[in-house]
Amino acid sequence: MDGPPAMALGIDPPRGNVMRRPPRPPGERILNGRRLIAITRSGVVMAAGTVAVFASARALTDDTATATTMAFTTFVLFQLFNALAVRSEGGPVLGRHQLHNRTLWICLAAVLVLQVIAVQAPFAQDVFDTVALSAAQWAVCLLTASSVLLTEHAWRAVHARRGTTGDAGGSSRPEN
């Protein structure tokens, strides 16, 4: 689910100002405090959202198969939104730069189509042990999954006003 988008992020075109930034010190850790906090923040949002969808679907429908399918779908959609959120470490999450990696958009669309097939197609339901979801259930999954992108956007907006990244161990210079 997240393999193709992750590979596509590896060929993301560089931002226009990449050569104006000073190089990182040779001994600097790749997973510094700023990045570890960002990973933890998105992980908490995705875990909480997936569990919340499962619990609420289970309580409302009293159907474990539907609740499990909704949780599975939410988790897959979280990965798609997270791929958009992690494209840069600073600055706005959404912007013109989101349109420059055609391969990423193809991968995101392909994963979405495969998820729809895994959930809606009867032959795939037997393979993946899923059940068909209604439009309202898909909307719940989609809205919940978008929270990882919205949370990162809000985090950056708040800390941009303060002039910091908001994370320990990182620099305050935006990346874009």
PDB file of C-alpha atoms in Angstrom:
ATOM      1  CA  MET A   1       0.000   0.000   0.000  1.00  0.00           C
ATOM      2  CA  ASP A   2       2.772   2.475   0.732  1.00  0.00           C
ATOM      3  CA  GLY A   3       5.581   0.878  -1.312  1.00  0.00           C
ATOM      4  CA  PRO A   4       4.806   2.452  -4.708  1.00  0.00           C
ATOM      5  CA  PRO A   5       4.238   5.978  -3.312  1.00  0.00           C
ATOM      6  CA  ALA A   6       7.434   5.690  -1.228  1.00  0.00           C
ATOM      7  CA  MET A   7       9.412   4.698  -4.316  1.00  0.00           C
ATOM      8  CA  ALA A   8       7.867   7.600  -6.249  1.00  0.00           C
ATOM      9  CA  LEU A   9       8.896  10.010  -3.473  1.00  0.00           C
ATOM     10  CA  GLY A  10      12.468   8.905  -4.115  1.00  0.00           C
ATOM     11  CA  ILE A  11      12.334  10.534  -7.533  1.00  0.00           C
ATOM     12  CA  ASP A  12      10.624  13.703  -6.336  1.00  0.00           C
ATOM     13  CA  PRO A  13      12.124  16.651  -8.227  1.00  0.00           C
ATOM     14  CA  PRO A  14      14.251  18.919  -6.026  1.00  0.00           C
ATOM     15  CA  ARG A  15      12.824  22.244  -4.896  1.00  0.00           C
ATOM     16  CA  GLY A  16      14.104  25.357  -6.604  1.00  0.00           C
ATOM     17  CA  ASN A  17      16.251  26.551  -3.692  1.00  0.00           C
ATOM     18  CA  VAL A  18      17.970  23.274  -2.827  1.00  0.00           C
ATOM     19  CA  MET A  19      21.396  24.519  -3.913  1.00  0.00           C
ATOM     20  CA  ARG A  20      21.098  27.683  -1.794  1.00  0.00           C
ATOM     21  CA  ARG A  21      20.931  25.729   1.454  1.00  0.00           C
ATOM     22  CA  PRO A  22      24.176  24.895   3.202  1.00  0.00           C
ATOM     23  CA  PRO A  23      25.079  21.211   3.247  1.00  0.00           C
ATOM     24  CA  ARG A  24      24.281  19.184   6.313  1.00  0.00           C
ATOM     25  CA  PRO A  25      27.199  18.440   8.606  1.00  0.00           C
ATOM     26  CA  PRO A  26      28.727  15.041   7.684  1.00  0.00           C
ATOM     27  CA  GLY A  27      28.020  13.572  11.130  1.00  0.00           C
ATOM     28  CA  GLU A  28      24.394  14.761  11.344  1.00  0.00           C
ATOM     29  CA  ARG A  29      21.903  11.983  11.946  1.00  0.00           C
ATOM     30  CA  ILE A  30      19.322  11.364   9.241  1.00  0.00           C
ATOM     31  CA  LEU A  31      16.656  10.650  11.839  1.00  0.00           C
ATOM     32  CA  ASN A  32      17.252  13.661  14.046  1.00  0.00           C
ATOM     33  CA  GLY A  33      14.871  14.875  16.742  1.00  0.00           C
ATOM     34  CA  ARG A  34      12.772  16.928  14.320  1.00  0.00           C
ATOM     35  CA  ARG A  35      12.167  13.977  12.027  1.00  0.00           C
ATOM     36  CA  LEU A  36      11.527  11.514  14.844  1.00  0.00           C
ATOM     37  CA  ILE A  37       8.917  13.839  16.329  1.00  0.00           C
ATOM     38  CA  ALA A  38       7.231  14.246  12.923  1.00  0.00           C
ATOM     39  CA  ILE A  39       7.180  10.461  12.417  1.00  0.00           C
ATOM     40  CA  THR A  40       5.762   9.963  15.912  1.00  0.00           C
ATOM     41  CA  ARG A  41       3.145  12.676  15.387  1.00  0.00           C
ATOM     42  CA  SER A  42       1.880  11.140  12.137  1.00  0.00           C
ATOM     43  CA  GLY A  43       2.037   7.625  13.604  1.00  0.00           C
ATOM     44  CA  VAL A  44      -0.102   8.658  16.562  1.00  0.00           C
ATOM     45  CA  VAL A  45      -2.646  10.338  14.280  1.00  0.00           C
ATOM     46  CA  MET A  46      -2.829   7.279  12.004  1.00  0.00           C
ATOM     47  CA  ALA A  47      -3.065   4.768  14.860  1.00  0.00           C
ATOM     48  CA  ALA A  48      -5.693   6.784  16.720  1.00  0.00           C
ATOM     49  CA  GLY A  49      -7.726   7.359  13.568  1.00  0.00           C
ATOM     50  CA  THR A  50      -7.651   3.706  12.529  1.00  0.00           C
ATOM     51  CA  VAL A  51      -8.649   2.503  15.998  1.00  0.00           C
ATOM     52  CA  ALA A  52     -11.381   5.163  16.222  1.00  0.00           C
ATOM     53  CA  VAL A  53     -12.870   4.112  12.883  1.00  0.00           C
ATOM     54  CA  PHE A  54     -12.809   0.456  13.905  1.00  0.00           C
ATOM     55  CA  ALA A  55     -14.354   1.128  17.322  1.00  0.00           C
ATOM     56  CA  SER A  56     -17.073   3.442  16.034  1.00  0.00           C
ATOM     57  CA  ALA A  57     -17.952   1.153  13.114  1.00  0.00           C
ATOM     58  CA  ARG A  58     -18.083  -1.828  15.462  1.00  0.00           C
ATOM     59  CA  ALA A  59     -20.327   0.071  17.878  1.00  0.00           C
ATOM     60  CA  LEU A  60     -22.654   1.405  15.164  1.00  0.00           C
ATOM     61  CA  THR A  61     -22.951  -1.670  12.972  1.00  0.00           C
ATOM     62  CA  ASP A  62     -22.216  -4.495  15.414  1.00  0.00           C
ATOM     63  CA  ASP A  63     -20.493  -6.086  12.409  1.00  0.00           C
ATOM     64  CA  THR A  64     -16.840  -7.027  12.822  1.00  0.00           C
ATOM     65  CA  ALA A  65     -16.313  -7.575   9.085  1.00  0.00           C
ATOM     66  CA  THR A  66     -17.473  -4.057   8.239  1.00  0.00           C
ATOM     67  CA  ALA A  67     -15.470  -2.539  11.079  1.00  0.00           C
ATOM     68  CA  THR A  68     -12.325  -4.417  10.031  1.00  0.00           C
ATOM     69  CA  THR A  69     -12.772  -3.430   6.374  1.00  0.00           C
ATOM     70  CA  MET A  70     -13.243   0.201   7.358  1.00  0.00           C
ATOM     71  CA  ALA A  71     -10.135   0.128   9.562  1.00  0.00           C
ATOM     72  CA  PHE A  72      -8.118  -1.511   6.761  1.00  0.00           C
ATOM     73  CA  THR A  73      -9.350   1.068   4.252  1.00  0.00           C
ATOM     74  CA  THR A  74      -8.648   3.947   6.618  1.00  0.00           C
ATOM     75  CA  PHE A  75      -5.103   2.693   7.165  1.00  0.00           C
ATOM     76  CA  VAL A  76      -4.458   2.445   3.421  1.00  0.00           C
ATOM     77  CA  LEU A  77      -5.871   5.935   2.842  1.00  0.00           C
ATOM     78  CA  PHE A  78      -3.723   7.266   5.703  1.00  0.00           C
ATOM     79  CA  GLN A  79      -0.670   6.089   3.771  1.00  0.00           C
ATOM     80  CA  LEU A  80      -1.788   7.987   0.675  1.00  0.00           C
ATOM     81  CA  PHE A  81      -2.340  11.231   2.571  1.00  0.00           C
ATOM     82  CA  ASN A  82       0.888  10.755   4.500  1.00  0.00           C
ATOM     83  CA  ALA A  83       2.815  10.463   1.219  1.00  0.00           C
ATOM     84  CA  LEU A  84       1.633  13.988   0.416  1.00  0.00           C
ATOM     85  CA  ALA A  85       2.421  15.280   3.909  1.00  0.00           C
ATOM     86  CA  VAL A  86       6.042  14.079   3.960  1.00  0.00           C
ATOM     87  CA  ARG A  87       7.186  15.609   0.691  1.00  0.00           C
ATOM     88  CA  SER A  88       8.938  18.426   2.511  1.00  0.00           C
ATOM     89  CA  GLU A  89      10.015  19.104   6.067  1.00  0.00           C
ATOM     90  CA  GLY A  90       9.074  22.745   6.198  1.00  0.00           C
ATOM     91  CA  GLY A  91       6.722  25.222   4.625  1.00  0.00           C
ATOM     92  CA  PRO A  92       3.209  24.471   3.469  1.00  0.00           C
ATOM     93  CA  VAL A  93       2.128  20.865   3.038  1.00  0.00           C
ATOM     94  CA  LEU A  94       0.075  21.623  -0.057  1.00  0.00           C
ATOM     95  CA  GLY A  95       1.182  23.846  -2.878  1.00  0.00           C
ATOM     96  CA  ARG A  96       2.405  23.994  -6.465  1.00  0.00           C
ATOM     97  CA  HIS A  97       5.216  21.562  -5.688  1.00  0.00           C
ATOM     98  CA  GLN A  98       2.614  18.812  -5.234  1.00  0.00           C
ATOM     99  CA  LEU A  99       1.992  18.764  -8.979  1.00  0.00           C
ATOM    100  CA  HIS A 100       5.578  18.115 -10.099  1.00  0.00           C
ATOM    101  CA  ASN A 101       5.874  14.380  -9.463  1.00  0.00           C
ATOM    102  CA  ARG A 102       3.621  12.669 -11.982  1.00  0.00           C
ATOM    103  CA  THR A 103       4.871   9.234 -10.920  1.00  0.00           C
ATOM    104  CA  LEU A 104       3.713   9.861  -7.353  1.00  0.00           C
ATOM    105  CA  TRP A 105       0.204  10.777  -8.504  1.00  0.00           C
ATOM    106  CA  ILE A 106       0.045   7.666 -10.711  1.00  0.00           C
ATOM    107  CA  CYS A 107       1.139   5.510  -7.758  1.00  0.00           C
ATOM    108  CA  LEU A 108      -1.389   7.125  -5.417  1.00  0.00           C
ATOM    109  CA  ALA A 109      -4.174   6.585  -7.964  1.00  0.00           C
ATOM    110  CA  ALA A 110      -3.119   2.967  -8.544  1.00  0.00           C
ATOM    111  CA  VAL A 111      -3.105   2.185  -4.818  1.00  0.00           C
ATOM    112  CA  LEU A 112      -6.533   3.802  -4.443  1.00  0.00           C
ATOM    113  CA  VAL A 113      -7.948   1.786  -7.346  1.00  0.00           C
ATOM    114  CA  LEU A 114      -6.480  -1.424  -5.911  1.00  0.00           C
ATOM    115  CA  GLN A 115      -8.016  -0.625  -2.513  1.00  0.00           C
ATOM    116  CA  VAL A 116     -11.428  -0.044  -4.091  1.00  0.00           C
ATOM    117  CA  ILE A 117     -11.107  -3.391  -5.881  1.00  0.00           C
ATOM    118  CA  ALA A 118      -9.999  -5.155  -2.671  1.00  0.00           C
ATOM    119  CA  VAL A 119     -13.066  -3.834  -0.873  1.00  0.00           C
ATOM    120  CA  GLN A 120     -15.779  -3.657  -3.519  1.00  0.00           C
ATOM    121  CA  ALA A 121     -15.058  -6.506  -5.975  1.00  0.00           C
ATOM    122  CA  PRO A 122     -16.595  -9.815  -4.864  1.00  0.00           C
ATOM    123  CA  PHE A 123     -13.633 -11.891  -6.118  1.00  0.00           C
ATOM    124  CA  ALA A 124     -11.221  -9.713  -4.115  1.00  0.00           C
ATOM    125  CA  GLN A 125     -13.391  -9.769  -1.004  1.00  0.00           C
ATOM    126  CA  ASP A 126     -12.748 -13.491  -0.686  1.00  0.00           C
ATOM    127  CA  VAL A 127      -8.988 -12.971  -1.035  1.00  0.00           C
ATOM    128  CA  PHE A 128      -8.709 -10.010   1.339  1.00  0.00           C
ATOM    129  CA  ASP A 129     -11.531 -10.994   3.697  1.00  0.00           C
ATOM    130  CA  THR A 130     -13.305  -7.678   3.167  1.00  0.00           C
ATOM    131  CA  VAL A 131     -16.902  -6.599   2.685  1.00  0.00           C
ATOM    132  CA  ALA A 132     -18.308  -3.905   0.423  1.00  0.00           C
ATOM    133  CA  LEU A 133     -18.544  -0.464   2.001  1.00  0.00           C
ATOM    134  CA  SER A 134     -21.259   2.108   1.394  1.00  0.00           C
ATOM    135  CA  ALA A 135     -20.469   5.592   0.113  1.00  0.00           C
ATOM    136  CA  ALA A 136     -20.988   6.959   3.631  1.00  0.00           C
ATOM    137  CA  GLN A 137     -18.531   4.420   5.065  1.00  0.00           C
ATOM    138  CA  TRP A 138     -15.956   5.317   2.401  1.00  0.00           C
ATOM    139  CA  ALA A 139     -16.464   8.990   3.300  1.00  0.00           C
ATOM    140  CA  VAL A 140     -15.772   8.261   6.985  1.00  0.00           C
ATOM    141  CA  CYS A 141     -12.568   6.444   6.032  1.00  0.00           C
ATOM    142  CA  LEU A 142     -11.494   9.231   3.674  1.00  0.00           C
ATOM    143  CA  LEU A 143     -12.222  12.064   6.097  1.00  0.00           C
ATOM    144  CA  THR A 144     -10.485  10.293   8.962  1.00  0.00           C
ATOM    145  CA  ALA A 145      -7.431   9.507   6.834  1.00  0.00           C
ATOM    146  CA  SER A 146      -7.137  13.099   5.641  1.00  0.00           C
ATOM    147  CA  SER A 147      -6.515  14.102   9.265  1.00  0.00           C
ATOM    148  CA  VAL A 148      -2.824  13.149   8.948  1.00  0.00           C
ATOM    149  CA  LEU A 149      -2.399  15.718   6.169  1.00  0.00           C
ATOM    150  CA  LEU A 150      -4.501  18.338   7.943  1.00  0.00           C
ATOM    151  CA  THR A 151      -2.645  17.808  11.238  1.00  0.00           C
ATOM    152  CA  GLU A 152       0.733  18.277   9.551  1.00  0.00           C
ATOM    153  CA  HIS A 153      -0.540  21.349   7.718  1.00  0.00           C
ATOM    154  CA  ALA A 154      -1.841  22.882  10.961  1.00  0.00           C
ATOM    155  CA  TRP A 155       1.388  22.017  12.804  1.00  0.00           C
ATOM    156  CA  ARG A 156       3.477  23.757  10.172  1.00  0.00           C
ATOM    157  CA  ALA A 157       1.174  26.770   9.979  1.00  0.00           C
ATOM    158  CA  VAL A 158       1.326  27.331  13.745  1.00  0.00           C
ATOM    159  CA  HIS A 159       5.095  26.969  13.856  1.00  0.00           C
ATOM    160  CA  ALA A 160       5.636  29.072  10.735  1.00  0.00           C
ATOM    161  CA  ARG A 161       4.002  31.983  12.576  1.00  0.00           C
ATOM    162  CA  ARG A 162       6.441  31.405  15.439  1.00  0.00           C
ATOM    163  CA  GLY A 163       9.386  31.186  13.037  1.00  0.00           C
ATOM    164  CA  THR A 164      10.304  27.630  14.107  1.00  0.00           C
ATOM    165  CA  THR A 165       9.739  24.094  12.890  1.00  0.00           C
ATOM    166  CA  GLY A 166       8.209  23.305  16.265  1.00  0.00           C
ATOM    167  CA  ASP A 167      10.239  20.146  16.691  1.00  0.00           C
ATOM    168  CA  ALA A 168      13.139  19.526  19.036  1.00  0.00           C
ATOM    169  CA  GLY A 169      16.521  18.943  17.524  1.00  0.00           C
ATOM    170  CA  GLY A 170      15.831  20.628  14.192  1.00  0.00           C
ATOM    171  CA  SER A 171      16.689  23.860  12.532  1.00  0.00           C
ATOM    172  CA  SER A 172      14.182  26.628  12.111  1.00  0.00           C
ATOM    173  CA  ARG A 173      14.827  27.128   8.420  1.00  0.00           C
ATOM    174  CA  PRO A 174      12.036  25.963   6.158  1.00  0.00           C
ATOM    175  CA  GLU A 175      12.949  23.603   3.365  1.00  0.00           C
ATOM    176  CA  ASN A 176      11.032  25.203   0.519  1.00  0.00           C
TER     177      ASN A 176
END
